[in-house]
Coordinates of N, CA and C in Angstrom, one line a residue:
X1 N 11.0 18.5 -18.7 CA 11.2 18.2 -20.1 C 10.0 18.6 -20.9
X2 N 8.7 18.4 -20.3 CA 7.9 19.0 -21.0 C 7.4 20.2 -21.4
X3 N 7.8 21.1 -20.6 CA 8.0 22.3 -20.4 C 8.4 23.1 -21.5
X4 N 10.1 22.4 -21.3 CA 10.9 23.2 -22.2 C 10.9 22.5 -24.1
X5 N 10.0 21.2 -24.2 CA 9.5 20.8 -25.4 C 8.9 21.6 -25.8
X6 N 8.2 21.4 -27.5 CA 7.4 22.0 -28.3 C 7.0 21.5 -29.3
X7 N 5.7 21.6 -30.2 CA 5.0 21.0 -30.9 C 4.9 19.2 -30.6
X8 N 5.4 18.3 -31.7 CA 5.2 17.0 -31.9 C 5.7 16.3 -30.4
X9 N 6.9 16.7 -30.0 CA 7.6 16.7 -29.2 C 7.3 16.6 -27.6
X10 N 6.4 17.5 -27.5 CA 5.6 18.1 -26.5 C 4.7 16.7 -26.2
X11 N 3.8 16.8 -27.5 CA 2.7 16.1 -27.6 C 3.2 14.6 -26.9
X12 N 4.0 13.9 -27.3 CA 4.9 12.9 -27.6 C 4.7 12.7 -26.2
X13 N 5.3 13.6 -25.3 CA 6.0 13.5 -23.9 C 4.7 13.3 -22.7
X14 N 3.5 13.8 -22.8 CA 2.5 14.4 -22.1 C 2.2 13.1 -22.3
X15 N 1.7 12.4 -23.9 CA 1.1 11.3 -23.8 C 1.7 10.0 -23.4
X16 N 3.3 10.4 -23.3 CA 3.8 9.1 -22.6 C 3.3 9.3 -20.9
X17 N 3.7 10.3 -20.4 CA 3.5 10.7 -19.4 C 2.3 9.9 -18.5
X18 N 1.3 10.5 -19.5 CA -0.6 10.3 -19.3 C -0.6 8.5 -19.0
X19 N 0.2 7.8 -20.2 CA 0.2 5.9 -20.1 C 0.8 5.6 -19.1
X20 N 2.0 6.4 -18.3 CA 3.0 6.0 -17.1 C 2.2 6.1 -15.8
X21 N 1.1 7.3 -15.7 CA 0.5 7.6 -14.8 C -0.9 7.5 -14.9
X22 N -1.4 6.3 -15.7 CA -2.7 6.6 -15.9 C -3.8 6.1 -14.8
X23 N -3.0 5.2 -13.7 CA -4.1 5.2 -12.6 C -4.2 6.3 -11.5
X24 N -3.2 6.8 -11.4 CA -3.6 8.5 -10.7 C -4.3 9.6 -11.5
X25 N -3.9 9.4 -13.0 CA -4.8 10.3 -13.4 C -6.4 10.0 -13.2
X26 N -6.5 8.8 -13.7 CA -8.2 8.3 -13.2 C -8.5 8.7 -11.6
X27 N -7.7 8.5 -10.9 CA -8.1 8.8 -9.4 C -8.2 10.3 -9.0
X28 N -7.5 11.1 -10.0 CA -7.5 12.4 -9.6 C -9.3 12.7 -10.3
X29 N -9.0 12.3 -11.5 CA -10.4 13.1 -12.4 C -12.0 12.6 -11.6
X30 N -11.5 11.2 -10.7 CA -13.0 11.0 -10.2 C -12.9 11.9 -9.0
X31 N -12.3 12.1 -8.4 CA -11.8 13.1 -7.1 C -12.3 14.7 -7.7
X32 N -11.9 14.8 -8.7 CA -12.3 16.3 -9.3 C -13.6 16.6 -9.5
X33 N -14.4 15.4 -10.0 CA -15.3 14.9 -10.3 C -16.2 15.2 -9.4
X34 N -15.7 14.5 -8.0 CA -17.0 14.2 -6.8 C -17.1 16.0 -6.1
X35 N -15.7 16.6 -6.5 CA -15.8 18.1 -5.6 C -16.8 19.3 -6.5
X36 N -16.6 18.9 -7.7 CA -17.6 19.8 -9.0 C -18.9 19.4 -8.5
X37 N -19.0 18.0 -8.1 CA -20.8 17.7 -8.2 C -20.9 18.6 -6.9
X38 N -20.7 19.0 -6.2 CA -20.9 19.7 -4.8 C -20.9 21.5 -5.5
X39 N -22.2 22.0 -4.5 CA -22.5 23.2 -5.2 C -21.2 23.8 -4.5
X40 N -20.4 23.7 -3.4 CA -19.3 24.5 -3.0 C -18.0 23.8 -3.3
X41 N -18.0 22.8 -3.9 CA -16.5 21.7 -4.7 C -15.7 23.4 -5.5
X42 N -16.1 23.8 -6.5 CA -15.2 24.7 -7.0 C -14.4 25.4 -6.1
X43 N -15.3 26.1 -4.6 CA -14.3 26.5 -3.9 C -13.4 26.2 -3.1
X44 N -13.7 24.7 -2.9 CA -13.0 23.8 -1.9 C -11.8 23.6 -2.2
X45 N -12.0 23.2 -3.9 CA -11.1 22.3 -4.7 C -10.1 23.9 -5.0
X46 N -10.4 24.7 -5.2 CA -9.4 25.7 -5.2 C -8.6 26.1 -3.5
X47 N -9.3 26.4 -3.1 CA -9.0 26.0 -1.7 C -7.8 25.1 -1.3
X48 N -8.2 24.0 -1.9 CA -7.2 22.8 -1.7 C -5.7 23.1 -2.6
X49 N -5.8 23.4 -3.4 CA -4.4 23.5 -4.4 C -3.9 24.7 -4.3
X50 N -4.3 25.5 -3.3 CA -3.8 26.7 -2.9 C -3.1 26.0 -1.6
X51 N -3.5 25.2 -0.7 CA -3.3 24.7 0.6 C -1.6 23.7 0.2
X52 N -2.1 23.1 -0.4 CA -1.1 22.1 -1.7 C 0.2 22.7 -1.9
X53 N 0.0 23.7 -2.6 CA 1.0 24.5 -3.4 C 2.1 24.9 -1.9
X54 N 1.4 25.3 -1.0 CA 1.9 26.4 0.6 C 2.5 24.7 1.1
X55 N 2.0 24.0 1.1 CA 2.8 22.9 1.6 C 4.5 22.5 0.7
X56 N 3.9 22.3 -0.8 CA 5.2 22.1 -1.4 C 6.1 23.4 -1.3
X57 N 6.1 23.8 -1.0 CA 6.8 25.1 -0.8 C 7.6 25.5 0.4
X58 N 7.0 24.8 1.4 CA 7.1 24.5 2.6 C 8.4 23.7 2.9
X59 N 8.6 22.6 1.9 CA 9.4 21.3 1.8 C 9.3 20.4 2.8
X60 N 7.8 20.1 3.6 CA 7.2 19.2 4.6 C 6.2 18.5 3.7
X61 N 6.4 18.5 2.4 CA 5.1 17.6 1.7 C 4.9 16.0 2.7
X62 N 6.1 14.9 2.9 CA 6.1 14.1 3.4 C 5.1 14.3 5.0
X63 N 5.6 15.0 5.5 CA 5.1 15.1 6.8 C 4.0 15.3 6.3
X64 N 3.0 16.4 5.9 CA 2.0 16.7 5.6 C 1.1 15.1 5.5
X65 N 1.5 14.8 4.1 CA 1.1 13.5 3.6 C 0.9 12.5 4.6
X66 N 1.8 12.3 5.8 CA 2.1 11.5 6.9 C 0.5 12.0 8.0
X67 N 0.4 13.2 8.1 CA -0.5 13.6 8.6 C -2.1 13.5 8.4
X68 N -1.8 13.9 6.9 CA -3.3 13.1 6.6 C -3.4 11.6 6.3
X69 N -2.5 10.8 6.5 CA -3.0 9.5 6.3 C -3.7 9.2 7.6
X70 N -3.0 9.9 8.8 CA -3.4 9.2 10.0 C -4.7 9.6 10.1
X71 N -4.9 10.6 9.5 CA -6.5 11.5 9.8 C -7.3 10.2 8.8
X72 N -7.1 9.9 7.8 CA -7.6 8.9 7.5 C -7.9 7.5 7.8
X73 N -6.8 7.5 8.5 CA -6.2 5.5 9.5 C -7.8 5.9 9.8
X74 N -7.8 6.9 10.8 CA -8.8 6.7 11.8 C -10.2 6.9 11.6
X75 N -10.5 7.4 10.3 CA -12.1 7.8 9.6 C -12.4 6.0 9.2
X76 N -10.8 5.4 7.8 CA -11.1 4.7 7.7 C -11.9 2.9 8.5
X77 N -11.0 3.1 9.6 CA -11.0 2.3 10.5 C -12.4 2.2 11.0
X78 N -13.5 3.4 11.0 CA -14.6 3.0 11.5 C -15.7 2.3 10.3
X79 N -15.0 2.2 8.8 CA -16.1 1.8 8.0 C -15.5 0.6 7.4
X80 N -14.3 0.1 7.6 CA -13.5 -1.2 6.5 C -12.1 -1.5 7.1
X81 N -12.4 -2.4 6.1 CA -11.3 -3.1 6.8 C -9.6 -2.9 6.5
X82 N -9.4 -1.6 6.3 CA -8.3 -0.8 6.4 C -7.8 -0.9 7.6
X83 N -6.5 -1.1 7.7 CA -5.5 -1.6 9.3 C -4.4 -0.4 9.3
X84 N -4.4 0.8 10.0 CA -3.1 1.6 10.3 C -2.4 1.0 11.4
X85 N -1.2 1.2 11.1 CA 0.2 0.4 11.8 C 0.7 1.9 12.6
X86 N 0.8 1.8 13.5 CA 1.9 3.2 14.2 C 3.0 3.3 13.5
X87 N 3.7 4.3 13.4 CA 4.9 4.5 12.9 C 6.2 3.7 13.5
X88 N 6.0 4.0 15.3 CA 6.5 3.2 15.9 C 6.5 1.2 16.0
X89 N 5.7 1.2 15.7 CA 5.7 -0.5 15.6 C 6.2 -0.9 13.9
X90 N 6.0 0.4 13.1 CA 6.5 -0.1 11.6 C 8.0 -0.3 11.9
X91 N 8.6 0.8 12.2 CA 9.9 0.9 12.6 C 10.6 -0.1 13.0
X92 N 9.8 -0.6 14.5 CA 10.3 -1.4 15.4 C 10.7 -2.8 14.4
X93 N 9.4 -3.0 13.7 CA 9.6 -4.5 13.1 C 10.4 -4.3 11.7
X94 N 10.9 -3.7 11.3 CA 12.1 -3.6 10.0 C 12.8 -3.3 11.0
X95 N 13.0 -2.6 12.0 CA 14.4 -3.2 12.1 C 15.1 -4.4 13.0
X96 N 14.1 -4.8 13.4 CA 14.3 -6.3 14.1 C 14.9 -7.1 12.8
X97 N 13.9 -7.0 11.4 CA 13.8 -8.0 10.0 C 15.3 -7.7 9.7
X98 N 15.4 -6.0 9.5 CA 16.8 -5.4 9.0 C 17.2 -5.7 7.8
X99 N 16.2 -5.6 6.9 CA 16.2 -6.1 5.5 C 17.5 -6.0 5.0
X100 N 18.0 -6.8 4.4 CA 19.4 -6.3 3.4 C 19.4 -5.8 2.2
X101 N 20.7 -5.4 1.4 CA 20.9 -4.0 0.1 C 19.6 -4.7 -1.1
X102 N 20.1 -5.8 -1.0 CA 19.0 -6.1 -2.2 C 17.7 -7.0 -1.6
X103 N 17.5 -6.9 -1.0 CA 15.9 -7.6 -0.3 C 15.1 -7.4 -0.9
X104 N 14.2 -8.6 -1.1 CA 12.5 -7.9 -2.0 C 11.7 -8.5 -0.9
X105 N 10.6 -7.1 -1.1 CA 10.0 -6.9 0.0 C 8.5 -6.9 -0.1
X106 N 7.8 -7.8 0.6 CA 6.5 -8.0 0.1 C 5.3 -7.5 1.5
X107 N 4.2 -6.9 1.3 CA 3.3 -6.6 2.2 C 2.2 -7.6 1.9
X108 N 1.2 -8.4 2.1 CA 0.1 -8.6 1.0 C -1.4 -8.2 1.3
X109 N -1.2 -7.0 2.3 CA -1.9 -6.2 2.9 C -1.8 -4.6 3.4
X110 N -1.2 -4.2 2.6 CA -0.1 -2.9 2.7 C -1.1 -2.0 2.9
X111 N -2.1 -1.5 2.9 CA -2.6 -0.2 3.3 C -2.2 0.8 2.6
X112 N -1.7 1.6 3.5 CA -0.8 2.9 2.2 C 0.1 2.8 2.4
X113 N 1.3 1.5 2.5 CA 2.5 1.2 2.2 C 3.1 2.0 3.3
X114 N 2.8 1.3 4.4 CA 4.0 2.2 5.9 C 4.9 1.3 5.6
X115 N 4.8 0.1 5.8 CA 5.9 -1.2 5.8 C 6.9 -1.3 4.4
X116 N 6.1 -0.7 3.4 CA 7.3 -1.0 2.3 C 8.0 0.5 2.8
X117 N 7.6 1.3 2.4 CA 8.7 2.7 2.5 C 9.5 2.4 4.0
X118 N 9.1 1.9 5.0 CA 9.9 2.2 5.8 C 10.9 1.2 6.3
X119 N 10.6 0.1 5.3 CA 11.8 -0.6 4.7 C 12.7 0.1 4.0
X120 N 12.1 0.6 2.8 CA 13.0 1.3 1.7 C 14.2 2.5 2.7
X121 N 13.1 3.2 3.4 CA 13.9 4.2 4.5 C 15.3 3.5 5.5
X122 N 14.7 2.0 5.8 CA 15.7 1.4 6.4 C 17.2 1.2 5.4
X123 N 17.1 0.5 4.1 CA 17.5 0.0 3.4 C 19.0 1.2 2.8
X124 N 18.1 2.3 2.7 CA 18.3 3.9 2.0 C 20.0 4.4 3.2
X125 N 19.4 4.4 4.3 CA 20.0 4.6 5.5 C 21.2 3.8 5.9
X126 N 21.3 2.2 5.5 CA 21.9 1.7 5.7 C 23.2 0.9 4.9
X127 N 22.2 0.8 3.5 CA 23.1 1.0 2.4 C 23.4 1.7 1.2
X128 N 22.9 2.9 1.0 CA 23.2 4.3 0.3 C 21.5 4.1 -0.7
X129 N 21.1 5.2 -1.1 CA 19.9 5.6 -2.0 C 20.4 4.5 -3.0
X130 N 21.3 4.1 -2.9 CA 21.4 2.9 -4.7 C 21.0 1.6 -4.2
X131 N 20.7 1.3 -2.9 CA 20.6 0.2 -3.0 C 19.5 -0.6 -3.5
X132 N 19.7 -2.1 -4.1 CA 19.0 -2.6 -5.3 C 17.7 -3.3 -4.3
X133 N 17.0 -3.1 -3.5 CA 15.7 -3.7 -3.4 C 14.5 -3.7 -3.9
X134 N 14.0 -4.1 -3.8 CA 12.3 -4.3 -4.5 C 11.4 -4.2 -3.3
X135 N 9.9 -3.4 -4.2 CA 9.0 -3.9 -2.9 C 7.7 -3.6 -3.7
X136 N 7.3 -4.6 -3.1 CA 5.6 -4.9 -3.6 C 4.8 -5.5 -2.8
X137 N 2.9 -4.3 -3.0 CA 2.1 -4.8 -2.2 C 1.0 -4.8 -3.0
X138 N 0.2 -5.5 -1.9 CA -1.5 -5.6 -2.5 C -2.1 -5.0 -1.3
X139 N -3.1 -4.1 -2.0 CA -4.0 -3.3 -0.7 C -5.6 -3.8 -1.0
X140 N -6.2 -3.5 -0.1 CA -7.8 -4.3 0.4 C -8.3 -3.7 -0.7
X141 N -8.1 -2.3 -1.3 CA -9.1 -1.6 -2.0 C -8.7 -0.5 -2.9
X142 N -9.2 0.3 -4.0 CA -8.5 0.7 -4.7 C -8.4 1.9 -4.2
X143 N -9.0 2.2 -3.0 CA -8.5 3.6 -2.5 C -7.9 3.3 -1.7
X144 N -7.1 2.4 -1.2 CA -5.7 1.8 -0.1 C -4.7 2.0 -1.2
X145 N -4.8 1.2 -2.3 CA -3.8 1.1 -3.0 C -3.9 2.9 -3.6
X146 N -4.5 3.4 -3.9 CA -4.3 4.7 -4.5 C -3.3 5.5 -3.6
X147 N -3.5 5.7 -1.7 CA -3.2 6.2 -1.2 C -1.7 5.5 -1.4
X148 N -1.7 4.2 -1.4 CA 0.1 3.5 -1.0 C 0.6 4.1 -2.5
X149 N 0.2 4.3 -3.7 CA 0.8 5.1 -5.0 C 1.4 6.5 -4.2
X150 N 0.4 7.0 -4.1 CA 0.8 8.7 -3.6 C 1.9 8.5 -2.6
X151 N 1.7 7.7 -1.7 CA 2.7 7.9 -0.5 C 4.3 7.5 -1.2
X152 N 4.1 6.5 -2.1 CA 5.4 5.9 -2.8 C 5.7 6.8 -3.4
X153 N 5.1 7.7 -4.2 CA 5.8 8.7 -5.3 C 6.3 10.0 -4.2
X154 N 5.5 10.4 -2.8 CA 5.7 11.5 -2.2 C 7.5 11.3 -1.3
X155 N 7.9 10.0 -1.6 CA 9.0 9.8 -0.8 C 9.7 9.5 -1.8
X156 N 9.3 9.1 -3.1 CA 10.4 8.9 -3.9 C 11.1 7.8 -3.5
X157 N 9.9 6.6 -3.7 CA 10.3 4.9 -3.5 C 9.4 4.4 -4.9
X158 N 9.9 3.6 -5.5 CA 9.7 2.6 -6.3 C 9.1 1.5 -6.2
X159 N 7.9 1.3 -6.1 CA 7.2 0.1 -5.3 C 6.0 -0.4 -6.1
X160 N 5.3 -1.5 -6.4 CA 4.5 -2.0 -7.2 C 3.5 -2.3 -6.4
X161 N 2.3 -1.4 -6.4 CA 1.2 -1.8 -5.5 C 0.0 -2.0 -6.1
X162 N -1.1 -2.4 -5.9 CA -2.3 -3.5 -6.7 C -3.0 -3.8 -5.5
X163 N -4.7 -3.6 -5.7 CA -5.6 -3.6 -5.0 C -6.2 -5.2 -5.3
X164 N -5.3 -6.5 -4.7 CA -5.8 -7.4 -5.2 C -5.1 -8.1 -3.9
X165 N -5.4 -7.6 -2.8 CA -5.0 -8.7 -1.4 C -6.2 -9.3 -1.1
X166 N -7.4 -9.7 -1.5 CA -8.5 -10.5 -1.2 C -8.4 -11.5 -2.4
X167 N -7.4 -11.3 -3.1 CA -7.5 -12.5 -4.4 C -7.5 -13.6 -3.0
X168 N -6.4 -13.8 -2.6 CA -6.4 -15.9 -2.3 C -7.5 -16.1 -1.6
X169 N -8.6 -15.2 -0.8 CA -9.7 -15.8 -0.5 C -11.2 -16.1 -1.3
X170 N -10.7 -15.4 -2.7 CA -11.6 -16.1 -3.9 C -11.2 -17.2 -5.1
X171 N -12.4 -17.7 -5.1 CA -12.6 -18.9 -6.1 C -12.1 -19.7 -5.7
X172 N -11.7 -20.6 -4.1 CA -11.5 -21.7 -3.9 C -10.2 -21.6 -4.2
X173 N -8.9 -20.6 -3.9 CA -7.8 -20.8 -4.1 C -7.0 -21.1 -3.3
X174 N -6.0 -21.8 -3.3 CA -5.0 -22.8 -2.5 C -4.1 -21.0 -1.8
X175 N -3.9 -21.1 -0.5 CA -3.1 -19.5 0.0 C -2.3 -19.7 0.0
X176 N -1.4 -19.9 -1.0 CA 0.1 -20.0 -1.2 C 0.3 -18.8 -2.3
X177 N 1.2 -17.9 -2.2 CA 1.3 -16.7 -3.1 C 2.3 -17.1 -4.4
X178 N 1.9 -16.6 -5.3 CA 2.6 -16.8 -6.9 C 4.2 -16.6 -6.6
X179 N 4.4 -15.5 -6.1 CA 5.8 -15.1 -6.4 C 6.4 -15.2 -4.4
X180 N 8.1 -15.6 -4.4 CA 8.4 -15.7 -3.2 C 9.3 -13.9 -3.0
X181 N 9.4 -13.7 -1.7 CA 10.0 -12.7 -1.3 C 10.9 -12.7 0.2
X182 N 12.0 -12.2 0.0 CA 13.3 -12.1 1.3 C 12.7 -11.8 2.6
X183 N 11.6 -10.7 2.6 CA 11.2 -10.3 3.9 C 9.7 -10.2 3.2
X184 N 8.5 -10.4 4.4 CA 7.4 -10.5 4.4 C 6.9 -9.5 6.1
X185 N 6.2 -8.5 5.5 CA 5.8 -7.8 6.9 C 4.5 -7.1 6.6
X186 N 3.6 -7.4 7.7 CA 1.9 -7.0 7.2 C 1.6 -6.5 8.8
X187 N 0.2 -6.7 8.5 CA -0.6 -5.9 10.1 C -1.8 -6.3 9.0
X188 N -2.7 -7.3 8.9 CA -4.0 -7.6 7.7 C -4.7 -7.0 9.0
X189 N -5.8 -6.8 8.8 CA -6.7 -7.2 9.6 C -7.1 -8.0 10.1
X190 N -8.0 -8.2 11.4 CA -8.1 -9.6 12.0 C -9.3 -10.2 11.6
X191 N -9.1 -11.8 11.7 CA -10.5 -12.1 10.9 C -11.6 -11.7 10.0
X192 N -11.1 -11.4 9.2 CA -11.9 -10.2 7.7 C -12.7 -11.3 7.0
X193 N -14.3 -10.8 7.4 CA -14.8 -11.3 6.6 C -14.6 -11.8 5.5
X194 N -14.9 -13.1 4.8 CA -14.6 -13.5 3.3 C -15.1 -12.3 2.8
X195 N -14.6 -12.8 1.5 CA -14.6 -11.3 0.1 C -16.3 -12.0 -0.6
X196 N -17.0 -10.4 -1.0 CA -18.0 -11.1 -1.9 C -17.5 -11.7 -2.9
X197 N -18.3 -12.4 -3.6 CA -17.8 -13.6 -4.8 C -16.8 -14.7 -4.3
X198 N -16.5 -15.0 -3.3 CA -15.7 -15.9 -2.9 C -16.4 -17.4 -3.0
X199 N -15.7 -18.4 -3.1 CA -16.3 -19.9 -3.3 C -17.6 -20.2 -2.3
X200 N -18.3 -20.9 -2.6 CA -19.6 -21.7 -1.7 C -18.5 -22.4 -0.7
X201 N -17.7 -23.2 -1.0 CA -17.0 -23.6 -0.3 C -16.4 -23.2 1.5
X202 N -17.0 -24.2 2.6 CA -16.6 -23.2 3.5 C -15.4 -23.1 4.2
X203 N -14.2 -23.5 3.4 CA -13.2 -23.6 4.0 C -12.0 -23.0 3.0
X204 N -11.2 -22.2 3.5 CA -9.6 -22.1 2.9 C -8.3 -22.8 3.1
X205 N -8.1 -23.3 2.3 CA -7.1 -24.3 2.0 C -5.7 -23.5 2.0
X206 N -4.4 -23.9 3.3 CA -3.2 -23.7 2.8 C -1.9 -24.9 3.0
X207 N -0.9 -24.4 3.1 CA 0.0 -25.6 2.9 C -0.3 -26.0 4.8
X208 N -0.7 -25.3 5.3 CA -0.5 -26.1 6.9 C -1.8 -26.1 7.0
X209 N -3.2 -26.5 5.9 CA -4.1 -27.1 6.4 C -5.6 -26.1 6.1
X210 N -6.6 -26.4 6.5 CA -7.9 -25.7 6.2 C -8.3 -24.9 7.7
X211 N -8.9 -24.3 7.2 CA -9.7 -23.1 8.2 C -10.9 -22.4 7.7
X212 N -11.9 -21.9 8.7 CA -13.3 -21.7 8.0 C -12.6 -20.5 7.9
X213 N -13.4 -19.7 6.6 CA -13.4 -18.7 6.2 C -13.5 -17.3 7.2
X214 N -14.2 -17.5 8.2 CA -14.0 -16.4 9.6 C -12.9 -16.1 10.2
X215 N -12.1 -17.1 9.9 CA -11.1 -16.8 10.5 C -9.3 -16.6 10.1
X216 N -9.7 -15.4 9.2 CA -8.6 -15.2 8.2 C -7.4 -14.5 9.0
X217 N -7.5 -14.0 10.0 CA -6.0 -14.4 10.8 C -5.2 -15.1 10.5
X218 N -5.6 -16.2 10.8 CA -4.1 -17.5 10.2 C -4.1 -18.1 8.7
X219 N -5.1 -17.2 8.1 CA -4.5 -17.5 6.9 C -3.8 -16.7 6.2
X220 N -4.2 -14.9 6.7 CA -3.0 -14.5 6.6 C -1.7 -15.0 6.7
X221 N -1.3 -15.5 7.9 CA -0.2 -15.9 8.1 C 0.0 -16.9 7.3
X222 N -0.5 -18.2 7.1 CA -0.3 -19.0 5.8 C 0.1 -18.0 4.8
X223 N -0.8 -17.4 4.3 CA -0.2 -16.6 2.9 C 1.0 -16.1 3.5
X224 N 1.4 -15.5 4.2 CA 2.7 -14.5 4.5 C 3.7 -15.5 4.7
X225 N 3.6 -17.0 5.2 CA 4.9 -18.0 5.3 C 4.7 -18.0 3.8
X226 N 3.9 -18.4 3.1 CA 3.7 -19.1 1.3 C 5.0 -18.0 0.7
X227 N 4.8 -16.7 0.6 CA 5.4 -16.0 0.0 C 7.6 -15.7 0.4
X228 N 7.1 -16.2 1.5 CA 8.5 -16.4 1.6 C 9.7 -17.2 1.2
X229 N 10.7 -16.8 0.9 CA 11.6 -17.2 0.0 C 12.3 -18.4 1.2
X230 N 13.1 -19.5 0.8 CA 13.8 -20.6 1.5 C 14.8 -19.8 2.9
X231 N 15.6 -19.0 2.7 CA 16.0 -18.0 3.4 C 15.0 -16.7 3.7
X232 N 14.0 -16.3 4.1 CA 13.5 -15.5 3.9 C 12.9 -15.3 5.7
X233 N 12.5 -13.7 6.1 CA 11.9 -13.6 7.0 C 10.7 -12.6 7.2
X234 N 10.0 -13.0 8.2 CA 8.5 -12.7 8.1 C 8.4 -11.4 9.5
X235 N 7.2 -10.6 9.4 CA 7.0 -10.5 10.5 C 5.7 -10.1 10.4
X236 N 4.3 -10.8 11.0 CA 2.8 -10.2 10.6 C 2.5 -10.0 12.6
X237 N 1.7 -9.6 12.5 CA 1.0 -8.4 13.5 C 0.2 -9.9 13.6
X238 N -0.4 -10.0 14.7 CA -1.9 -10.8 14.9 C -2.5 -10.8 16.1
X239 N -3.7 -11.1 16.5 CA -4.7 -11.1 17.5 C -3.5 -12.3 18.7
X240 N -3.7 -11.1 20.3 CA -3.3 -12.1 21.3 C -4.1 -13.3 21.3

């Protein structure tokens, strides 16, 4: 549509565009950003959108995308506390959950959203591309959540993701989540250090009771029962 616009029209379109997508655009320009400061970034970065282009073209963008996340699971994994899920165990646990047509679907540690899309994938498969679910996560960091944006827009799922899964272990907050959801499915990490800025306080408070701060495993889980709906089901990953 913007394409085939012109003058006011044009303008109009780009700039709604720019408001709808304005946290990928910031993530792209600091990304553009860090390849220019590098005396060989111009060639890289051309390099790359030549590589880009040969993939969309390809019509394996998914797979592609799929491929470098893993290359990432595994860089990530040696500096933070980013958690990659196998494909196989995402699988395995939606379909044990078996979400139904309208389920909403919450991660509160999503990474780059294996467990929402591959709900959505379940969902898609079993009750046609119309069916009405929801799915929302929070990732550790804003380059988790950036990745779980890209991977949502590369599959063409609708998903509300936000780098704010260490909220309930700051400021002394009770781990009970704001909003409830049908199905609940994570893989957090195990015992994750409290978050900087978090309370003096050395304990986290949830509805089944307090736990020191080292040991955010089961409060994970606290938070993931919290968010669940009266009929609702869960499924989180945890330490034997």
């Amino acid at each position: 549509a913007i394409v085939a616009a012109d003058g006011e029209s044009r303008a109009r379109l780009v700039a709604s565009a720019a408001d709808k997508h304005a946290l990928q655009l910031e993530d792209l320009d600091r990304a553009v950003g860090r390849f220019l400061a590098d005396p060989t970034g111009a060639t890289r970065l051309a390099e790359i959108i030549q590589l880009v282009d040969r993939i969309r073209r390809s019509g394996q963008t998914a797979e592609a995308f799929e491929f470098l996340l893993n290359q990432f699971a595994v860089s990530e994994g040696r500096r933070g506390p980013t958690v990659h899920t196998p494909r196989s165990v995402t699988r395995l646990l939606v379909d044990v959950l078996a979400p139904e047509p309208t389920a909403s679907v919450f991660d509160p540690s999503c990474g780059s959203g294996g467990f929402l899309l591959k709900a959505a994938e379940y969902m898609a498969a079993h009750y046609g591309p119309a069916s009405g679910g929801s799915f929302t996560g929070h990732a550790l960091s804003a380059r988790s959540a950036s990745l779980a944006r890209m991977n949502r827009l590369i599959h063409g799922v609708s998903a509300e993701v936000d780098a704010d899964a260490a909220a309930p272990f700051r400021g002394g907050r009770e781990l009970i989540a704001s909003e409830r959801f049908n199905v609940v499915m994570s893989n957090p990490p195990f015992d994750l250090k409290a978050p900087t800025g978090s309370a003096a306080e050395p304990y986290l408070h949830g509805r089944y009771g307090s736990l020191p701060k080292n040991r955010t495993s089961f409060a994970w889980l606290q938070y993931a029962v919290s968010a669940l709906k009266d009929d609702g089901w869960a499924a989180v990953i945890m330490p034997g």
